[in-house]
Amino acid sequence: MQEVLSVTYLWLKAGHLIFVIFWMAGLFMLPRVFVYHQECAPDSPDNAAWIQRERRLLKIIMWPSLLVSWVLGLMIAWSMGYFASGWFLVKLAAVLGLTAYHVWLAGYAEALARGERKLSGRALRMINEVPGIAIPVIVILVIVRPF
């Protein structure tokens, strides 16, 4: 039985990591797409193309990757009893923060589709650093488990 659980754990972990990578790629890419979108004229054919690109990125890559990452991650946490570990609870808070960031990005994509350009390109470039700050924290928590 232990062998089955260890093999299952490895597959869950591999799947989790694969989908986290897909999700992070989208979290890095979407704000950059917003910058290019905002640089085109609101009534141009390019504007419609950027809206379509943003929707596809969210629908085909980001939302499914978010969902699978969460499901597999929670399965791993439950099967390994991580909910009682301090490092895991901090990691969970960081992932909740990234999830909120993802939801905010999806909302900003909808605002852009309506023609609302609330942020500057500079602000979007700064916002693009959020996953770059969160990833090292999460990786250190998972690998080092400092507490």
PDB file of C-alpha atoms in Angstrom:
ATOM      1  CA  MET A   1       0.000   0.000   0.000  1.00  0.00           C
ATOM      2  CA  GLN A   2       2.841   2.377   0.865  1.00  0.00           C
ATOM      3  CA  GLU A   3       4.297   1.879  -2.621  1.00  0.00           C
ATOM      4  CA  VAL A   4       0.982   2.802  -4.278  1.00  0.00           C
ATOM      5  CA  LEU A   5       0.739   5.958  -2.162  1.00  0.00           C
ATOM      6  CA  SER A   6       4.318   6.967  -2.950  1.00  0.00           C
ATOM      7  CA  VAL A   7       3.781   6.464  -6.696  1.00  0.00           C
ATOM      8  CA  THR A   8       0.499   8.393  -6.563  1.00  0.00           C
ATOM      9  CA  TYR A   9       2.196  11.175  -4.609  1.00  0.00           C
ATOM     10  CA  LEU A  10       4.913  11.510  -7.245  1.00  0.00           C
ATOM     11  CA  TRP A  11       2.341  11.717 -10.068  1.00  0.00           C
ATOM     12  CA  LEU A  12       0.288  14.290  -8.152  1.00  0.00           C
ATOM     13  CA  LYS A  13       3.416  16.317  -7.483  1.00  0.00           C
ATOM     14  CA  ALA A  14       4.554  16.154 -11.120  1.00  0.00           C
ATOM     15  CA  GLY A  15       1.113  17.190 -12.377  1.00  0.00           C
ATOM     16  CA  HIS A  16       0.910  19.975  -9.810  1.00  0.00           C
ATOM     17  CA  LEU A  17       4.283  21.366 -10.846  1.00  0.00           C
ATOM     18  CA  ILE A  18       3.454  21.169 -14.567  1.00  0.00           C
ATOM     19  CA  PHE A  19       0.224  23.119 -14.157  1.00  0.00           C
ATOM     20  CA  VAL A  20       1.807  25.633 -11.788  1.00  0.00           C
ATOM     21  CA  ILE A  21       4.381  26.360 -14.504  1.00  0.00           C
ATOM     22  CA  PHE A  22       1.589  26.892 -17.069  1.00  0.00           C
ATOM     23  CA  TRP A  23      -0.267  29.146 -14.634  1.00  0.00           C
ATOM     24  CA  MET A  24       2.831  31.206 -13.801  1.00  0.00           C
ATOM     25  CA  ALA A  25       3.598  31.635 -17.500  1.00  0.00           C
ATOM     26  CA  GLY A  26       0.129  33.136 -17.937  1.00  0.00           C
ATOM     27  CA  LEU A  27       0.521  35.362 -14.873  1.00  0.00           C
ATOM     28  CA  PHE A  28       3.750  36.741 -16.332  1.00  0.00           C
ATOM     29  CA  MET A  29       2.384  37.049 -19.861  1.00  0.00           C
ATOM     30  CA  LEU A  30      -1.024  38.673 -19.377  1.00  0.00           C
ATOM     31  CA  PRO A  31       0.141  42.010 -17.906  1.00  0.00           C
ATOM     32  CA  ARG A  32       2.630  42.351 -20.791  1.00  0.00           C
ATOM     33  CA  VAL A  33      -0.207  41.707 -23.229  1.00  0.00           C
ATOM     34  CA  PHE A  34      -2.149  44.470 -21.457  1.00  0.00           C
ATOM     35  CA  VAL A  35       0.726  46.892 -22.082  1.00  0.00           C
ATOM     36  CA  TYR A  36       0.653  46.185 -25.824  1.00  0.00           C
ATOM     37  CA  HIS A  37      -3.144  46.310 -25.856  1.00  0.00           C
ATOM     38  CA  GLN A  38      -3.207  49.736 -24.241  1.00  0.00           C
ATOM     39  CA  GLU A  39      -0.739  51.089 -26.789  1.00  0.00           C
ATOM     40  CA  CYS A  40      -3.139  50.521 -29.695  1.00  0.00           C
ATOM     41  CA  ALA A  41      -6.060  52.767 -30.583  1.00  0.00           C
ATOM     42  CA  PRO A  42      -9.333  51.759 -28.861  1.00  0.00           C
ATOM     43  CA  ASP A  43     -11.278  51.572 -32.138  1.00  0.00           C
ATOM     44  CA  SER A  44      -8.588  49.785 -34.169  1.00  0.00           C
ATOM     45  CA  PRO A  45      -8.652  46.209 -35.487  1.00  0.00           C
ATOM     46  CA  ASP A  46      -5.601  45.597 -33.290  1.00  0.00           C
ATOM     47  CA  ASN A  47      -7.705  46.365 -30.229  1.00  0.00           C
ATOM     48  CA  ALA A  48     -10.128  43.571 -31.083  1.00  0.00           C
ATOM     49  CA  ALA A  49      -7.215  41.195 -31.691  1.00  0.00           C
ATOM     50  CA  TRP A  50      -5.713  41.972 -28.262  1.00  0.00           C
ATOM     51  CA  ILE A  51      -9.082  41.380 -26.592  1.00  0.00           C
ATOM     52  CA  GLN A  52      -9.293  37.999 -28.289  1.00  0.00           C
ATOM     53  CA  ARG A  53      -5.714  37.102 -27.277  1.00  0.00           C
ATOM     54  CA  GLU A  54      -6.372  38.022 -23.650  1.00  0.00           C
ATOM     55  CA  ARG A  55      -9.569  35.981 -23.531  1.00  0.00           C
ATOM     56  CA  ARG A  56      -7.869  32.956 -25.093  1.00  0.00           C
ATOM     57  CA  LEU A  57      -4.935  33.144 -22.703  1.00  0.00           C
ATOM     58  CA  LEU A  58      -7.314  33.242 -19.753  1.00  0.00           C
ATOM     59  CA  LYS A  59      -9.747  30.618 -21.054  1.00  0.00           C
ATOM     60  CA  ILE A  60      -7.339  28.083 -22.565  1.00  0.00           C
ATOM     61  CA  ILE A  61      -4.282  28.350 -20.310  1.00  0.00           C
ATOM     62  CA  MET A  62      -4.749  30.362 -17.146  1.00  0.00           C
ATOM     63  CA  TRP A  63      -8.133  29.306 -15.710  1.00  0.00           C
ATOM     64  CA  PRO A  64      -7.633  25.558 -16.374  1.00  0.00           C
ATOM     65  CA  SER A  65      -4.076  25.704 -14.994  1.00  0.00           C
ATOM     66  CA  LEU A  66      -5.263  27.534 -11.890  1.00  0.00           C
ATOM     67  CA  LEU A  67      -7.974  24.965 -11.285  1.00  0.00           C
ATOM     68  CA  VAL A  68      -5.760  21.903 -11.818  1.00  0.00           C
ATOM     69  CA  SER A  69      -2.959  23.425  -9.709  1.00  0.00           C
ATOM     70  CA  TRP A  70      -5.367  23.989  -6.834  1.00  0.00           C
ATOM     71  CA  VAL A  71      -6.973  20.543  -7.056  1.00  0.00           C
ATOM     72  CA  LEU A  72      -3.682  18.651  -7.237  1.00  0.00           C
ATOM     73  CA  GLY A  73      -2.066  20.856  -4.600  1.00  0.00           C
ATOM     74  CA  LEU A  74      -4.910  20.315  -2.167  1.00  0.00           C
ATOM     75  CA  MET A  75      -4.827  16.574  -2.841  1.00  0.00           C
ATOM     76  CA  ILE A  76      -1.108  16.509  -2.024  1.00  0.00           C
ATOM     77  CA  ALA A  77      -1.582  18.635   1.096  1.00  0.00           C
ATOM     78  CA  TRP A  78      -4.412  16.464   2.365  1.00  0.00           C
ATOM     79  CA  SER A  79      -2.672  13.150   1.639  1.00  0.00           C
ATOM     80  CA  MET A  80       0.577  14.300   3.292  1.00  0.00           C
ATOM     81  CA  GLY A  81      -1.025  16.044   6.274  1.00  0.00           C
ATOM     82  CA  TYR A  82       0.477  19.438   5.437  1.00  0.00           C
ATOM     83  CA  PHE A  83      -2.419  21.484   6.824  1.00  0.00           C
ATOM     84  CA  ALA A  84      -0.807  21.344  10.281  1.00  0.00           C
ATOM     85  CA  SER A  85       2.542  22.706   9.027  1.00  0.00           C
ATOM     86  CA  GLY A  86       3.444  26.372   9.378  1.00  0.00           C
ATOM     87  CA  TRP A  87       5.384  26.489   6.098  1.00  0.00           C
ATOM     88  CA  PHE A  88       2.364  25.115   4.261  1.00  0.00           C
ATOM     89  CA  LEU A  89      -0.042  27.639   5.752  1.00  0.00           C
ATOM     90  CA  VAL A  90       2.227  30.513   4.661  1.00  0.00           C
ATOM     91  CA  LYS A  91       2.521  28.915   1.205  1.00  0.00           C
ATOM     92  CA  LEU A  92      -1.265  28.590   1.083  1.00  0.00           C
ATOM     93  CA  ALA A  93      -1.625  32.293   1.924  1.00  0.00           C
ATOM     94  CA  ALA A  94       0.822  33.185  -0.867  1.00  0.00           C
ATOM     95  CA  VAL A  95      -1.082  31.010  -3.353  1.00  0.00           C
ATOM     96  CA  LEU A  96      -4.351  32.617  -2.267  1.00  0.00           C
ATOM     97  CA  GLY A  97      -2.696  35.969  -2.970  1.00  0.00           C
ATOM     98  CA  LEU A  98      -1.648  34.811  -6.459  1.00  0.00           C
ATOM     99  CA  THR A  99      -5.176  33.553  -7.046  1.00  0.00           C
ATOM    100  CA  ALA A 100      -6.571  36.969  -6.086  1.00  0.00           C
ATOM    101  CA  TYR A 101      -4.022  38.535  -8.470  1.00  0.00           C
ATOM    102  CA  HIS A 102      -5.229  36.183 -11.228  1.00  0.00           C
ATOM    103  CA  VAL A 103      -8.856  37.177 -10.607  1.00  0.00           C
ATOM    104  CA  TRP A 104      -7.858  40.858 -10.670  1.00  0.00           C
ATOM    105  CA  LEU A 105      -6.048  40.332 -14.001  1.00  0.00           C
ATOM    106  CA  ALA A 106      -9.153  38.671 -15.458  1.00  0.00           C
ATOM    107  CA  GLY A 107     -11.216  41.655 -14.312  1.00  0.00           C
ATOM    108  CA  TYR A 108      -8.744  44.075 -15.858  1.00  0.00           C
ATOM    109  CA  ALA A 109      -8.961  42.135 -19.149  1.00  0.00           C
ATOM    110  CA  GLU A 110     -12.727  42.647 -19.096  1.00  0.00           C
ATOM    111  CA  ALA A 111     -12.264  46.352 -18.336  1.00  0.00           C
ATOM    112  CA  LEU A 112      -9.917  46.671 -21.312  1.00  0.00           C
ATOM    113  CA  ALA A 113     -12.473  44.884 -23.483  1.00  0.00           C
ATOM    114  CA  ARG A 114     -15.010  47.557 -22.455  1.00  0.00           C
ATOM    115  CA  GLY A 115     -12.517  50.268 -23.417  1.00  0.00           C
ATOM    116  CA  GLU A 116     -11.504  51.197 -19.871  1.00  0.00           C
ATOM    117  CA  ARG A 117      -7.768  51.849 -19.604  1.00  0.00           C
ATOM    118  CA  LYS A 118      -7.323  52.485 -15.911  1.00  0.00           C
ATOM    119  CA  LEU A 119      -3.573  51.889 -15.525  1.00  0.00           C
ATOM    120  CA  SER A 120      -0.519  53.187 -17.315  1.00  0.00           C
ATOM    121  CA  GLY A 121       1.907  50.915 -19.128  1.00  0.00           C
ATOM    122  CA  ARG A 122       4.429  51.637 -16.369  1.00  0.00           C
ATOM    123  CA  ALA A 123       1.974  50.532 -13.683  1.00  0.00           C
ATOM    124  CA  LEU A 124       1.241  47.340 -15.609  1.00  0.00           C
ATOM    125  CA  ARG A 125       4.971  46.647 -15.938  1.00  0.00           C
ATOM    126  CA  MET A 126       5.320  47.030 -12.158  1.00  0.00           C
ATOM    127  CA  ILE A 127       2.306  44.797 -11.500  1.00  0.00           C
ATOM    128  CA  ASN A 128       3.942  42.201 -13.733  1.00  0.00           C
ATOM    129  CA  GLU A 129       6.531  41.656 -10.954  1.00  0.00           C
ATOM    130  CA  VAL A 130       3.996  40.189  -8.498  1.00  0.00           C
ATOM    131  CA  PRO A 131       4.538  36.543  -9.538  1.00  0.00           C
ATOM    132  CA  GLY A 132       8.298  37.112  -9.630  1.00  0.00           C
ATOM    133  CA  ILE A 133       8.186  38.063  -5.951  1.00  0.00           C
ATOM    134  CA  ALA A 134       5.782  35.300  -4.931  1.00  0.00           C
ATOM    135  CA  ILE A 135       7.547  32.418  -6.694  1.00  0.00           C
ATOM    136  CA  PRO A 136      10.820  32.523  -4.710  1.00  0.00           C
ATOM    137  CA  VAL A 137       8.882  32.760  -1.448  1.00  0.00           C
ATOM    138  CA  ILE A 138       6.729  29.764  -2.357  1.00  0.00           C
ATOM    139  CA  VAL A 139       9.644  27.676  -3.640  1.00  0.00           C
ATOM    140  CA  ILE A 140      11.704  28.361  -0.497  1.00  0.00           C
ATOM    141  CA  LEU A 141       8.740  27.444   1.699  1.00  0.00           C
ATOM    142  CA  VAL A 142       8.215  24.139  -0.145  1.00  0.00           C
ATOM    143  CA  ILE A 143      11.863  23.104  -0.529  1.00  0.00           C
ATOM    144  CA  VAL A 144      13.472  24.471   2.662  1.00  0.00           C
ATOM    145  CA  ARG A 145      10.408  24.313   4.945  1.00  0.00           C
ATOM    146  CA  PRO A 146      11.911  26.860   7.331  1.00  0.00           C
ATOM    147  CA  PHE A 147       9.244  26.349  10.004  1.00  0.00           C
TER     148      PHE A 147
END
